[in-house]
Short mmCIF file of C-alpha atoms and ligand atoms in Angstrom, two decimals:
data_model
loop_
_atom_site.label_atom_id
_atom_site.label_comp_id
_atom_site.label_asym_id
_atom_site.label_seq_id
_atom_site.Cartn_x
_atom_site.Cartn_y
_atom_site.Cartn_z
CA MET A 1 104.09 96.81 121.69
CA THR A 2 101.62 98.86 119.68
CA GLN A 3 98.09 97.58 119.25
CA GLU A 4 97.22 96.18 115.84
CA LEU A 5 95.25 97.98 113.18
CA PRO A 6 93.21 96.19 110.49
CA GLY A 7 95.32 95.49 107.40
CA ILE A 8 98.38 97.31 108.79
CA SER A 9 101.49 95.38 109.88
CA ALA A 10 103.84 96.15 112.76
CA ASP A 11 106.60 96.79 110.20
CA GLU A 12 104.47 99.36 108.41
CA ILE A 13 103.75 101.11 111.70
CA ASP A 14 107.45 101.05 112.50
CA ARG A 15 108.30 102.77 109.20
CA VAL A 16 105.84 105.60 109.98
CA ALA A 17 107.30 106.04 113.48
CA ARG A 18 110.95 106.41 112.37
CA PRO A 19 112.74 109.77 112.54
CA LEU A 20 111.57 112.10 109.76
CA GLU A 21 114.68 111.51 107.63
CA GLU A 22 113.86 107.78 107.45
CA ALA A 23 110.07 107.87 107.73
CA ALA A 24 107.45 106.46 105.36
CA THR A 25 103.87 107.48 104.65
CA LEU A 26 100.92 105.70 106.20
CA PRO A 27 100.14 102.48 104.29
CA PRO A 28 97.16 102.43 101.87
CA ALA A 29 94.99 100.45 104.34
CA ALA A 30 94.97 103.49 106.64
CA TYR A 31 93.00 105.36 103.98
CA ILE A 32 90.90 102.86 102.08
CA ARG A 33 89.55 100.34 104.63
CA ASP A 34 86.07 100.72 106.06
CA ASP A 35 87.08 99.03 109.32
CA VAL A 36 89.91 101.54 109.81
CA PHE A 37 87.40 104.35 109.24
CA ALA A 38 85.05 102.80 111.83
CA LEU A 39 87.93 102.73 114.33
CA GLU A 40 88.80 106.34 113.45
CA THR A 41 85.26 107.36 114.20
CA ASP A 42 85.47 105.82 117.69
CA ARG A 43 89.07 106.62 118.59
CA VAL A 44 89.63 109.94 116.85
CA PHE A 45 86.49 111.81 115.79
CA ARG A 46 84.31 110.97 118.79
CA LYS A 47 87.12 112.02 121.14
CA SER A 48 88.22 115.22 119.42
CA TRP A 49 87.17 118.85 119.49
CA LEU A 50 85.49 119.47 116.14
CA PRO A 51 84.83 122.98 114.81
CA LEU A 52 81.16 123.46 113.92
CA ALA A 53 80.68 127.16 113.24
CA ARG A 54 81.91 130.68 113.96
CA VAL A 55 80.15 132.74 116.61
CA ASP A 56 79.37 135.34 113.92
CA GLN A 57 77.26 132.71 112.13
CA VAL A 58 74.90 132.62 115.14
CA ALA A 59 75.36 136.23 116.19
CA LYS A 60 71.96 137.02 117.76
CA PRO A 61 69.87 135.31 120.46
CA GLY A 62 67.67 132.74 118.73
CA ASP A 63 70.06 132.22 115.78
CA PHE A 64 70.66 128.55 115.03
CA LEU A 65 72.48 126.32 112.56
CA SER A 66 71.73 122.64 112.14
CA MET A 67 74.08 119.94 110.92
CA ASP A 68 74.80 116.24 111.23
CA LEU A 69 77.84 115.35 113.25
CA LEU A 70 79.08 111.73 113.25
CA GLY A 71 75.56 110.46 112.65
CA GLN A 72 74.00 112.72 115.27
CA PRO A 73 71.71 115.53 114.10
CA VAL A 74 72.74 118.58 116.16
CA MET A 75 71.98 122.27 116.24
CA ILE A 76 74.11 125.15 117.38
CA VAL A 77 71.88 127.63 119.16
CA HIS A 78 72.52 131.12 120.47
CA GLY A 79 70.23 130.98 123.50
CA GLN A 80 67.94 133.77 124.65
CA ASP A 81 70.18 133.82 127.75
CA GLY A 82 73.21 134.67 125.56
CA GLU A 83 74.83 131.23 125.89
CA ILE A 84 75.86 129.32 122.74
CA ARG A 85 75.04 125.62 122.99
CA VAL A 86 75.37 122.54 120.80
CA MET A 87 72.56 120.05 121.33
CA SER A 88 70.75 117.13 119.74
CA ARG A 89 67.91 118.27 117.51
CA THR A 90 66.11 114.94 117.72
CA CYS A 91 62.73 115.21 119.46
CA LEU A 92 62.41 113.42 122.80
CA HIS A 93 58.95 112.13 121.83
CA ARG A 94 59.37 109.92 118.75
CA ALA A 95 62.65 111.12 117.31
CA ALA A 96 61.64 113.53 114.54
CA GLN A 97 64.00 116.48 113.95
CA VAL A 98 62.88 119.66 115.68
CA ALA A 99 64.90 121.89 113.34
CA GLU A 100 66.45 121.83 109.88
CA GLY A 101 68.68 124.36 108.13
CA ASN A 102 69.33 127.65 109.85
CA GLY A 103 67.40 130.71 110.98
CA ASN A 104 66.22 132.44 114.12
CA ARG A 105 63.70 131.02 116.61
CA LYS A 106 62.37 131.65 120.08
CA LEU A 107 61.04 128.09 120.20
CA PHE A 108 61.83 124.91 118.33
CA THR A 109 58.50 123.26 117.66
CA CYS A 110 58.66 119.70 116.41
CA PRO A 111 56.77 119.39 113.11
CA TYR A 112 55.41 115.92 114.05
CA HIS A 113 53.27 116.46 117.20
CA SER A 114 54.22 120.03 118.09
CA TRP A 115 56.31 119.56 121.20
CA SER A 116 58.15 122.86 121.73
CA TYR A 117 61.64 123.42 123.13
CA ASP A 118 63.23 126.71 124.17
CA THR A 119 66.63 127.87 122.96
CA ALA A 120 68.33 126.04 125.83
CA GLY A 121 66.75 122.76 124.69
CA GLN A 122 64.23 122.65 127.54
CA LEU A 123 60.82 121.20 126.68
CA VAL A 124 58.25 123.89 127.44
CA ARG A 125 55.09 122.54 125.83
CA ALA A 126 53.85 119.03 124.98
CA PRO A 127 50.23 119.26 123.83
CA LEU A 128 47.64 116.56 124.69
CA MET A 129 49.96 114.72 127.09
CA GLU A 130 47.67 115.26 130.09
CA GLY A 131 46.84 111.56 130.53
CA ALA A 132 50.49 110.39 130.47
CA GLY A 133 51.34 109.36 134.06
CA ASP A 134 54.49 110.76 135.67
CA PHE A 135 55.24 112.88 132.64
CA ALA A 136 56.69 116.29 133.39
CA GLU A 137 57.89 118.70 130.73
CA ALA A 138 60.43 120.00 133.22
CA ASP A 139 62.24 116.61 133.13
CA CYS A 140 62.78 116.76 129.37
CA ARG A 141 65.73 118.54 127.82
CA LEU A 142 67.46 117.91 124.50
CA PRO A 143 70.84 116.24 125.21
CA GLN A 144 73.70 118.73 125.12
CA VAL A 145 77.13 118.19 123.57
CA ARG A 146 80.23 119.59 125.28
CA THR A 147 80.98 122.94 123.71
CA GLU A 148 83.92 125.33 123.83
CA ILE A 149 84.47 128.63 122.10
CA TRP A 150 88.02 129.30 120.97
CA GLN A 151 89.07 132.33 118.92
CA GLY A 152 85.47 132.73 117.73
CA PHE A 153 85.14 129.10 116.64
CA ILE A 154 82.42 126.98 118.24
CA LEU A 155 83.83 123.52 118.92
CA ALA A 156 82.07 120.41 120.19
CA ASN A 157 83.31 117.13 121.62
CA PHE A 158 81.28 113.95 122.21
CA ASP A 159 83.76 112.71 124.82
CA PRO A 160 82.65 113.77 128.30
CA ASP A 161 86.19 113.16 129.60
CA ALA A 162 88.06 115.13 126.93
CA ALA A 163 90.53 117.72 128.20
CA PRO A 164 89.52 121.34 127.44
CA PHE A 165 90.68 122.51 124.01
CA ALA A 166 92.30 125.91 124.62
CA PRO A 167 95.12 124.75 126.95
CA GLN A 168 96.14 122.14 124.35
CA VAL A 169 96.76 124.75 121.68
CA LYS A 170 98.47 127.51 123.69
CA THR A 171 101.65 127.53 121.59
CA PHE A 172 99.61 127.46 118.40
CA GLU A 173 97.55 130.37 119.63
CA THR A 174 100.65 132.41 120.47
CA TYR A 175 102.02 131.79 116.97
CA PHE A 176 98.97 133.43 115.40
CA GLU A 177 98.14 135.92 118.16
CA THR A 178 98.76 139.02 116.01
CA PHE A 179 96.31 137.80 113.34
CA ARG A 180 93.46 138.22 115.86
CA LEU A 181 91.47 135.24 114.65
CA ALA A 182 88.68 136.04 117.12
CA ASP A 183 87.81 139.19 115.13
CA MET A 184 87.18 137.29 111.87
CA VAL A 185 83.77 136.79 110.31
CA VAL A 186 82.67 134.33 107.61
CA VAL A 187 81.93 136.24 104.39
CA ARG A 188 81.61 133.41 101.85
CA THR A 189 81.38 129.60 101.89
CA LEU A 190 82.33 127.22 99.06
CA GLU A 191 81.08 123.63 99.18
CA TYR A 192 82.54 120.45 97.69
CA ASP A 193 81.80 116.71 97.70
CA SER A 194 84.88 114.58 97.18
CA ASP A 195 85.61 110.91 96.75
CA TRP A 196 88.75 110.54 98.83
CA ASN A 197 89.71 109.72 102.37
CA TRP A 198 89.77 112.80 104.60
CA LYS A 199 93.49 112.31 105.38
CA VAL A 200 94.31 112.74 101.68
CA LEU A 201 92.90 116.25 101.98
CA VAL A 202 94.69 117.03 105.26
CA GLU A 203 98.05 115.83 103.92
CA ASN A 204 97.65 117.85 100.74
CA PHE A 205 96.86 120.92 102.84
CA MET A 206 99.88 120.49 105.09
CA GLU A 207 102.83 120.41 102.69
CA ALA A 208 104.13 122.92 100.14
CA TYR A 209 106.35 120.36 98.38
CA HIS A 210 103.58 119.94 95.77
CA HIS A 211 103.83 123.61 94.76
CA ILE A 212 106.51 122.52 92.27
CA GLY A 213 104.06 120.12 90.63
CA VAL A 214 100.40 120.90 91.19
CA HIS A 215 100.68 124.67 91.73
CA GLN A 216 103.72 125.43 89.55
CA GLU A 217 102.02 128.42 87.94
CA THR A 218 99.96 129.62 90.90
CA PHE A 219 101.64 129.17 94.30
CA GLU A 220 105.20 128.16 93.38
CA PRO A 221 106.26 131.56 91.93
CA ALA A 222 105.02 133.30 95.10
CA TYR A 223 105.80 130.65 97.75
CA HIS A 224 108.67 128.38 96.78
CA ALA A 225 108.27 124.77 97.89
CA ARG A 226 111.92 124.57 98.99
CA ASP A 227 111.53 127.50 101.41
CA SER A 228 108.65 126.01 103.38
CA ARG A 229 109.22 125.02 106.98
CA VAL A 230 107.40 123.35 109.82
CA PRO A 231 108.07 124.27 113.45
CA ASP A 232 108.27 121.56 116.10
CA ASN A 233 104.94 121.13 117.82
CA ASP A 234 104.00 120.47 121.42
CA GLY A 235 100.50 119.18 121.01
CA SER A 236 97.80 118.14 118.59
CA TRP A 237 98.58 120.63 115.83
CA SER A 238 100.98 121.40 113.00
CA ILE A 239 101.93 124.62 111.25
CA LEU A 240 103.31 124.92 107.72
CA HIS A 241 105.02 128.26 107.16
CA MET A 242 105.48 129.28 103.52
CA PRO A 243 107.70 132.37 103.28
CA ALA A 244 106.87 134.72 100.40
CA ALA A 245 109.37 134.74 97.53
CA HIS A 246 108.94 138.49 96.98
CA ALA A 247 109.18 141.48 99.28
CA GLU A 248 106.05 143.30 98.14
CA LEU A 249 102.68 142.58 99.71
CA PRO A 250 100.26 140.44 97.70
CA PRO A 251 97.30 142.38 96.20
CA GLY A 252 93.92 142.46 97.92
CA LEU A 253 92.82 143.50 101.39
CA PRO A 254 95.29 145.29 103.65
CA PRO A 255 96.84 142.95 106.23
CA VAL A 256 95.58 142.87 109.80
CA GLU A 257 96.96 145.91 111.60
CA GLY A 258 100.03 145.25 113.69
CA LEU A 259 101.45 142.33 111.71
CA GLU A 260 105.20 142.23 111.14
CA ASP A 261 106.15 142.57 107.45
CA TRP A 262 106.94 138.89 107.09
CA GLN A 263 103.67 137.92 108.75
CA ALA A 264 101.76 140.12 106.30
CA ARG A 265 103.48 138.57 103.27
CA ASP A 266 103.87 134.91 104.16
CA LEU A 267 101.34 132.13 103.81
CA PHE A 268 100.52 129.72 106.63
CA ALA A 269 98.63 126.45 106.65
CA SER A 270 97.73 124.81 109.90
CA VAL A 271 95.87 121.83 111.23
CA LEU A 272 94.44 121.40 114.68
CA TYR A 273 94.13 117.63 114.74
CA PRO A 274 92.29 115.78 113.41
CA HIS A 275 90.99 118.00 110.60
CA PHE A 276 90.45 121.62 111.68
CA LEU A 277 92.32 123.32 108.83
CA LEU A 278 93.15 127.01 108.61
CA GLY A 279 94.96 128.79 105.79
CA ILE A 280 96.13 132.25 106.85
CA GLN A 281 97.47 135.04 104.65
CA GLY A 282 97.47 138.73 105.60
CA SER A 283 93.88 139.38 106.58
CA VAL A 284 92.20 136.39 104.94
CA VAL A 285 91.61 133.12 106.74
CA THR A 286 90.32 130.13 104.79
CA TRP A 287 88.74 127.65 107.16
CA TYR A 288 88.46 124.21 105.58
CA GLN A 289 85.67 122.47 107.49
CA VAL A 290 85.93 118.76 106.80
CA PHE A 291 83.10 116.25 107.22
CA PRO A 292 84.45 112.71 106.72
CA GLU A 293 81.53 110.55 105.56
CA SER A 294 83.18 107.18 104.93
CA ALA A 295 86.66 105.85 104.15
CA GLY A 296 86.38 107.23 100.63
CA LYS A 297 84.01 110.18 100.90
CA LEU A 298 84.02 113.61 102.46
CA LYS A 299 82.16 116.85 102.34
CA LEU A 300 84.15 120.06 102.53
CA LYS A 301 83.11 123.61 103.24
CA ILE A 302 85.70 126.30 102.66
CA HIS A 303 84.73 129.37 104.65
CA ILE A 304 86.41 132.64 103.69
CA CYS A 305 86.89 134.78 106.81
CA VAL A 306 88.13 138.38 107.11
CA PRO A 307 88.22 140.89 109.98
CA GLY A 308 84.66 142.06 110.68
CA ALA A 309 85.55 145.70 109.98
CA TYR A 310 86.83 144.82 106.49
CA ALA A 311 83.54 143.22 105.47
CA ALA A 312 81.97 146.69 105.69
CA PHE A 313 84.48 148.21 103.20
CA GLU A 314 82.99 149.81 100.12
CA GLY A 315 83.39 147.44 97.19
CA PHE A 316 84.00 144.52 99.52
CA ASP A 317 81.59 142.22 97.64
CA GLN A 318 83.77 142.34 94.58
CA ILE A 319 86.91 141.69 96.63
CA ALA A 320 85.17 138.74 98.29
CA ASP A 321 84.19 137.35 94.88
CA GLU A 322 87.80 137.62 93.73
CA ILE A 323 89.05 135.85 96.86
CA CYS A 324 86.49 133.06 96.29
CA HIS A 325 87.54 132.71 92.70
CA MET A 326 91.20 132.39 93.67
CA VAL A 327 90.56 129.94 96.52
CA ASP A 328 88.42 127.78 94.23
CA ALA A 329 91.05 127.86 91.44
CA ILE A 330 93.76 126.64 93.83
CA HIS A 331 91.43 124.02 95.29
CA GLN A 332 90.60 122.74 91.79
CA GLU A 333 94.32 122.12 91.30
CA ASP A 334 94.38 120.22 94.59
CA ILE A 335 91.28 118.23 93.62
CA GLY A 336 93.16 116.97 90.56
CA ALA A 337 96.08 115.87 92.78
CA ASN A 338 93.87 114.22 95.38
CA ASP A 339 91.86 112.36 92.71
CA THR A 340 94.99 110.77 91.31
CA VAL A 341 96.35 109.93 94.77
CA TRP A 342 93.05 108.28 95.66
CA LYS A 343 93.19 106.11 92.56
CA GLY A 344 96.73 105.09 93.50
CA LEU A 345 95.93 104.33 97.14
CA ASN A 346 93.24 101.89 95.97
CA ALA A 347 95.58 100.05 93.59
CA PRO A 348 96.79 96.61 94.75
CA MET A 349 100.49 97.22 94.07
CA THR A 350 100.65 100.44 96.12
CA ARG A 351 102.86 100.42 99.22
CA GLN A 352 104.12 103.03 101.67
CA GLY A 353 106.27 105.75 100.07
CA ARG A 354 109.12 107.78 101.60
CA LEU A 355 108.49 111.27 102.94
CA SER A 356 110.53 114.33 102.03
CA PRO A 357 111.84 116.38 104.97
CA LEU A 358 109.58 119.11 103.51
CA GLU A 359 106.66 116.91 104.59
CA LYS A 360 107.44 117.21 108.29
CA ALA A 361 103.84 118.19 109.13
CA ILE A 362 102.60 114.93 107.57
CA TRP A 363 105.12 113.02 109.68
CA GLN A 364 103.98 114.86 112.84
CA TYR A 365 100.41 114.17 111.92
CA ASN A 366 100.86 110.48 111.07
CA ASN A 367 102.54 109.80 114.38
CA TRP A 368 99.76 111.55 116.30
CA TRP A 369 97.24 109.48 114.32
CA LEU A 370 99.06 106.25 115.19
CA GLY A 371 99.13 107.23 118.85
CA LYS A 372 95.35 107.58 118.81
CA MET A 373 94.60 104.61 116.58
CA ALA A 374 97.19 102.07 117.71
CA PRO A 375 98.31 103.22 121.13
CA GLU A 376 101.05 101.43 123.01
CA ASP A 377 99.50 98.71 125.18
CA GLY A 378 98.46 100.21 128.46
CA ALA A 379 98.41 103.71 126.97
S1 LIG B 401 58.21 113.34 117.42
FE1 LIG B 401 58.38 115.39 118.06
S2 LIG B 401 56.48 115.82 118.88
FE2 LIG B 401 56.26 113.78 118.28
FE1 LIG B 402 97.71 122.52 97.20
#
């Protein structure tokens, strides 16, 4: 018996869980209901490894980036001791934020009453506290979030009992080993605010079936929808492999050295569940960093990453601008698709639809989602 989900019947769950050839999409309630989103926050986001930044974005001791993660203001800090940490940036005195934005600091001094913390989050100075009994600066440290660095990505997890990330994605890592993701650096970031559920974005990212509709003049001539394939997975990830329709290499930066011809030509989309999205082609990685804000709202940052050595090429700025332009143009096509899907999901007559076998990654993903959201009793 699976546990119940708000607004979702056992029959609907059963249709999602069928073999791919018979499977249906998630029902609209999975996307549009606030109570489902609240459950997702508890059962999925707060228990998952979420990618926050690349190590090259906090390259030097003292570098920091601040952001809000599931309602918690956090900062990613490259400590003076060389360690990269993710910690709360809320002051231990009366809860002001000790940092905003990004930059480089030796100390984080709270703007309210000037308590100062070092780059490990340790309180080192609290002025005018002499009369406070039993107060010791040494006892005060900004709460730390579990952090792991994988292939140059800094991930964090609010669940103290979560299994380490890297062993869960071994097969995934092997698949992309030759692309040397750890050597990539972020060279540009595009930002979007969108009025859809975050899963609408993930699903759009993870199938090439829509090349024949949405991208018929952009992607379809180069990566035919019908040729796309999805390997079986053995963990919390999916890979969509889109073989190139033509033998010649696409224009732009040379591929990462050591790639097989097919690896250099083909396009890959991947998701490390729940929403760590990577598009990989030749020597360009587009990292879609998703920030779900409510059932019907998300923020998205698309980071363009290339091998560090390539960023120093002469004329690279222009190449980077061209890559940005292309990524944005494709994403604008996807925005149009996601807008119309979102309208449909909110319409009262909408029900589950049938999946194409080309949407195997969505099927993998939906069943993982159900396992997290509506686990078998006792699971
Ligand atoms: S709130 Fe930070 S020093 Fe008072
Ligand atoms: Fe698309």
